[in-house]
Amino acid sequence: METLSLVLKILSALSLLIGLAQLLAGFLGVRLFAIPPNLLMRIGAGLLALAVMLGVADYWTGRTGPKKPTGEDRDSPIVPINNNVGPVVVGAKGDVNINQAIDKLEIRPGDSPAEQARKRAQARRIVAEEILVNLRHMDARLTLLDSIMEPDTVGTQLDDIRRKLAPGLQHNMSEGYDKLIAEQKTASLQQAFNSEPLRTEQGEAMVRLMQETEADPAPVRRFNDALDQVRYASEVVIDALRAPSVTPSVSSEALRQKTKELQAEQLSLAVQGLNNQSRIAYLYGLMALNTLEQDPSAIASDLAALSRLEPHHLISQSEAAASVAKLLTQEETRVERKAALTARDKDILSGALGAYAEIDKQLIIKPGDPWNMVIAKAITLRQFDRIGEAVAAFARYGEMFKAQDPGAEHYAHIAQKFTVAMKSLGVKGGVYVHAIKEGGPLAQAGLAVGDIVIEYADKATPDMVEMTQALADTSFGHEVNIVYLRLDPRAGFVRREAEIKHGDLAAELMPI
């Protein structure tokens, strides 16, 4: 391409020189060449036409050929890793197209043992990098949160000045200032969180990548579920931070002060919740990294750069599990304190606050709660549109009952995803397929453990009561339509339908 450009420049210059020489000779009446003037003009025109043709060719080749790296490309190089299994593109900042990697790294029947080993190693490396990216983002979010939550000393000084200069206007001026600061802090925190996003959308693909390479996906799934709770806890903090800007004014100075104190405590508990959930997710991330067989020194180098999350090195699974248990206990205490706030400040709210506080207290999950009570509390929280707390309650179910029920963690995972997606799915609830007998009607119709039945015999089944009624209202042996949802790693919940003969379903169902 450089040679073509050089020829183009030479021809252009030559045609220009011939033209100028011809014009100058004609003006002076001098004949410079033995060639007739008309022929000389034709030669110049031909050289100019050839230059134009080469210029067009140079432009077209430059558009369709390989491009030189720009400054942005040099800052974020794209590196294909492990060409033995095909180029899986990974950015310099760790952004991986995991869905693309799934197709390239799936272990196939014809793969040699060496190729299988390479694919597994590649999959573990991709998942480990994705986990580390999320750990870095969580740590950065906590650091940003600290800076935004620093005490407002200016506001305190302004309060003192207002009390001295205009005591009668102090409340109006103070309230306006508080609303302004709340709006600014909320916007700053939202922007800060957006700059360090939690890549929860990659979660299902990471699990599927582990499955396709015949690796245990459970540690990665636990990390992703914990990461979801960090995201919900982040939203709770933003809502608590925004509270002063949306709370209506009250006339009583005593009530105003109590409201302000209540909002401050609620914000403090929300921040504590985000810190706890971030540390739980961090520990689950370390547990997942332990199973991925990566270089401990390389991981330690990444972890050493963190400022808020600890420890800065891999620890044993038992140590991490013990630390998670302590944090979960702290979370239970925090939730109890949160409920106590509502009960303590009845005079701020309406007369119905007492009943609400009692309900709130009853919704706290206790260590001795049976499985059906825990699920009932989680569903109730969801019905109150307290989505973050409902998701946390379903996660608690998985932790509490995984030793008794091997399917508890899978149920908790599906329930959390379902809780978040319900509004977009346009459903009010469903019935979870907990176990299914091989050869039974549901199995023959294509249903599987983890599916959620939302209609039976053209009747909605948002809960076990409605499902039981639908079963009772249907004639034995009658052909009925069943509508259910299945969680797809890429597409989310997918709606499916099947026809079955009504009778013994040969399956275990439970609320979700």
XYZ file of C-alpha atoms in Angstrom, residues 6-274:
269
model
C 4.384 6.658 -3.696
C 3.602 5.926 -7.391
C 0.436 8.010 -7.069
C 2.406 10.987 -5.744
C 5.100 10.720 -8.478
C 2.520 10.562 -11.307
C 0.561 13.463 -9.882
C 3.720 15.590 -9.633
C 4.852 14.600 -13.171
C 1.506 15.490 -14.770
C 1.529 18.809 -12.887
C 5.061 19.620 -14.098
C 4.207 18.783 -17.719
C 1.131 21.004 -17.579
C 3.021 23.922 -16.057
C 5.898 23.539 -18.547
C 3.465 23.514 -21.456
C 1.694 26.648 -20.204
C 4.994 28.466 -19.604
C 6.403 27.498 -23.031
C 3.238 28.680 -24.794
C 3.369 31.990 -22.951
C 7.038 32.615 -23.853
C 6.747 31.214 -27.388
C 9.460 28.634 -26.617
C 9.328 25.013 -27.764
C 10.830 22.795 -25.008
C 10.209 19.393 -26.569
C 10.279 17.921 -30.042
C 6.889 16.448 -29.315
C 3.883 18.243 -30.802
C 1.952 20.274 -28.157
C -1.303 18.319 -28.653
C 0.495 15.002 -28.005
C 2.243 16.474 -24.976
C -1.124 17.531 -23.544
C -2.492 14.046 -24.130
C 0.474 12.524 -22.242
C -0.127 14.889 -19.290
C -3.852 14.133 -19.264
C -3.127 10.391 -19.371
C -0.722 10.635 -16.431
C -3.329 12.648 -14.484
C -6.067 10.062 -15.246
C -3.788 7.236 -14.119
C -3.035 9.122 -10.899
C -6.779 9.518 -10.238
C -7.382 5.789 -10.831
C -4.561 4.843 -8.458
C -5.954 7.295 -5.870
C -9.398 5.608 -6.021
C -7.775 2.197 -5.641
C -5.729 3.443 -2.669
C -8.839 4.858 -0.951
C -10.899 1.676 -1.451
C -8.101 -0.585 -0.230
C -7.618 1.617 2.833
C -11.316 1.256 3.732
C -11.553 -2.517 3.302
C -8.088 -3.557 4.414
C -6.730 -3.982 7.939
C -6.690 -0.801 10.023
C -3.895 0.529 12.087
C -4.523 0.522 15.822
C -5.869 3.755 17.206
C -4.884 5.216 20.540
C -7.909 3.587 22.154
C -6.987 0.207 20.659
C -3.471 0.517 22.034
C -4.799 1.319 25.500
C -7.112 -1.725 25.469
C -5.343 -4.466 23.475
C -7.361 -7.488 22.458
C -5.524 -10.722 23.112
C -6.576 -14.156 21.813
C -5.741 -16.706 24.504
C -4.908 -20.356 23.905
C -5.115 -20.648 20.134
C -5.140 -24.422 20.460
C -8.871 -24.284 21.149
C -9.648 -21.312 18.919
C -9.349 -17.607 19.667
C -11.475 -16.636 22.662
C -11.315 -12.850 22.714
C -10.420 -11.235 26.029
C -10.009 -7.487 26.525
C -7.209 -5.935 28.546
C -9.685 -5.021 31.278
C -10.971 -8.589 31.528
C -14.183 -8.234 29.518
C -14.934 -11.633 28.011
C -17.635 -12.721 25.607
C -18.487 -15.812 27.642
C -21.327 -16.905 25.370
C -18.833 -16.951 22.506
C -16.412 -18.894 24.677
C -19.059 -21.543 25.485
C -19.312 -22.595 21.846
C -15.542 -22.780 21.423
C -14.770 -24.559 24.679
C -17.542 -27.143 24.780
C -16.013 -30.584 25.232
C -17.005 -32.767 22.288
C -16.956 -36.562 21.916
C -14.038 -36.491 19.478
C -11.757 -34.302 21.637
C -8.485 -35.876 22.685
C -7.611 -35.963 26.407
C -5.037 -33.209 25.833
C -7.559 -30.997 24.061
C -10.133 -31.602 26.799
C -7.557 -30.552 29.385
C -6.765 -27.383 27.411
C -10.454 -26.464 27.151
C -11.015 -26.985 30.869
C -7.981 -24.863 31.715
C -9.179 -22.144 29.346
C -12.695 -22.162 30.820
C -11.338 -21.933 34.364
C -9.116 -19.020 33.356
C -12.013 -17.089 31.776
C -14.303 -17.642 34.775
C -11.523 -16.717 37.230
C -10.871 -13.440 35.399
C -14.590 -12.603 35.374
C -14.760 -13.224 39.133
C -11.695 -11.035 39.727
C -13.212 -8.217 37.651
C -16.322 -8.277 39.846
C -14.222 -8.367 43.030
C -12.300 -5.285 41.858
C -15.547 -3.486 41.049
C -17.077 -4.361 44.432
C -14.005 -3.034 46.220
C -14.040 0.186 44.184
C -17.755 0.695 44.905
C -17.149 0.450 48.660
C -14.304 2.957 48.415
C -16.499 5.370 46.454
C -19.310 4.869 48.961
C -16.976 5.861 51.818
C -16.027 9.101 50.108
C -19.646 10.033 49.375
C -20.804 9.162 52.913
C -18.267 11.413 54.677
C -19.920 13.615 57.356
C -21.310 16.924 56.103
C -19.429 19.422 58.281
C -20.577 22.330 56.083
C -24.212 21.553 56.849
C -23.525 21.628 60.597
C -21.777 25.001 60.310
C -24.663 26.414 58.249
C -27.156 25.239 60.899
C -25.241 27.217 63.548
C -25.231 30.348 61.378
C -28.972 30.007 60.580
C -29.820 29.642 64.280
C -28.046 32.929 65.013
C -29.128 35.000 62.008
C -32.650 33.760 61.203
C -33.976 31.305 63.777
C -37.519 31.602 62.422
C -36.431 30.484 58.955
C -33.983 27.867 60.141
C -36.231 24.855 59.421
C -37.161 25.896 55.876
C -33.570 26.721 54.977
C -32.188 23.569 56.615
C -34.763 21.320 54.973
C -34.021 22.785 51.552
C -30.294 22.300 52.074
C -30.829 18.666 53.221
C -32.931 17.884 50.162
C -30.322 19.420 47.855
C -27.461 17.477 49.463
C -29.497 14.251 49.358
C -30.149 14.721 45.638
C -26.488 15.475 44.926
C -25.221 12.508 46.959
C -27.747 10.185 45.342
C -26.723 11.269 41.850
C -23.014 10.980 42.732
C -23.424 7.497 44.195
C -25.523 6.298 41.265
C -22.880 7.582 38.866
C -20.116 5.978 40.944
C -21.891 2.601 40.936
C -22.480 2.862 37.193
C -18.764 3.450 36.646
C -17.965 0.187 38.481
C -20.806 -2.114 37.341
C -21.422 -5.558 38.766
C -21.504 -7.854 35.754
C -24.389 -10.012 36.944
C -25.579 -10.531 33.371
C -22.614 -12.881 32.820
C -23.628 -15.138 35.723
C -25.710 -17.739 33.896
C -23.182 -17.902 31.062
C -20.348 -18.522 33.556
C -22.282 -21.399 35.111
C -23.014 -22.851 31.684
C -19.354 -22.567 30.697
C -18.421 -24.632 33.753
C -21.068 -27.203 32.865
C -19.976 -27.443 29.228
C -16.413 -28.201 30.346
C -17.678 -30.781 32.862
C -16.621 -28.733 35.917
C -18.584 -28.220 39.134
C -20.694 -25.044 38.646
C -21.946 -24.803 42.267
C -19.199 -22.469 43.643
C -19.597 -20.113 40.683
C -23.397 -20.145 41.040
C -23.120 -19.288 44.750
C -20.847 -16.351 43.897
C -23.253 -15.085 41.238
C -26.219 -15.310 43.598
C -24.243 -13.386 46.238
C -23.344 -10.792 43.598
C -27.055 -10.332 42.856
C -27.615 -9.542 46.530
C -24.818 -6.953 46.450
C -26.620 -5.255 43.604
C -29.910 -5.235 45.542
C -28.157 -3.939 48.669
C -26.702 -1.138 46.508
C -30.215 -0.144 45.443
C -31.338 -0.102 49.098
C -28.488 2.308 49.926
C -29.465 4.617 47.061
C -33.110 4.588 48.197
C -32.084 5.382 51.801
C -29.779 8.162 50.613
C -32.589 9.654 48.518
C -35.110 9.618 51.424
C -34.586 13.228 52.650
C -35.252 14.570 49.154
C -38.633 12.811 48.826
C -39.943 12.869 52.418
C -42.870 15.306 52.919
C -42.394 18.135 55.391
C -43.773 17.792 58.929
C -44.833 20.670 61.151
C -43.489 19.566 64.525
C -39.824 20.284 65.205
C -39.659 17.189 67.429
C -41.085 15.003 64.662
C -38.732 16.581 62.125
C -35.757 15.726 64.298
C -36.993 12.192 64.859
C -37.555 11.758 61.130
C -34.043 12.971 60.432
C -32.563 10.608 63.019
C -34.612 7.713 61.668
C -33.446 8.348 58.109
C -29.834 8.583 59.281
C -30.092 5.232 61.089
C -31.827 3.624 58.119
C -29.041 4.851 55.852
C -26.413 3.580 58.284
C -28.047 0.131 58.346
C -28.340 0.117 54.539
C -24.618 0.911 54.210
C -23.815 -1.812 56.738
C -25.943 -4.224 54.705
C -24.055 -3.368 51.523
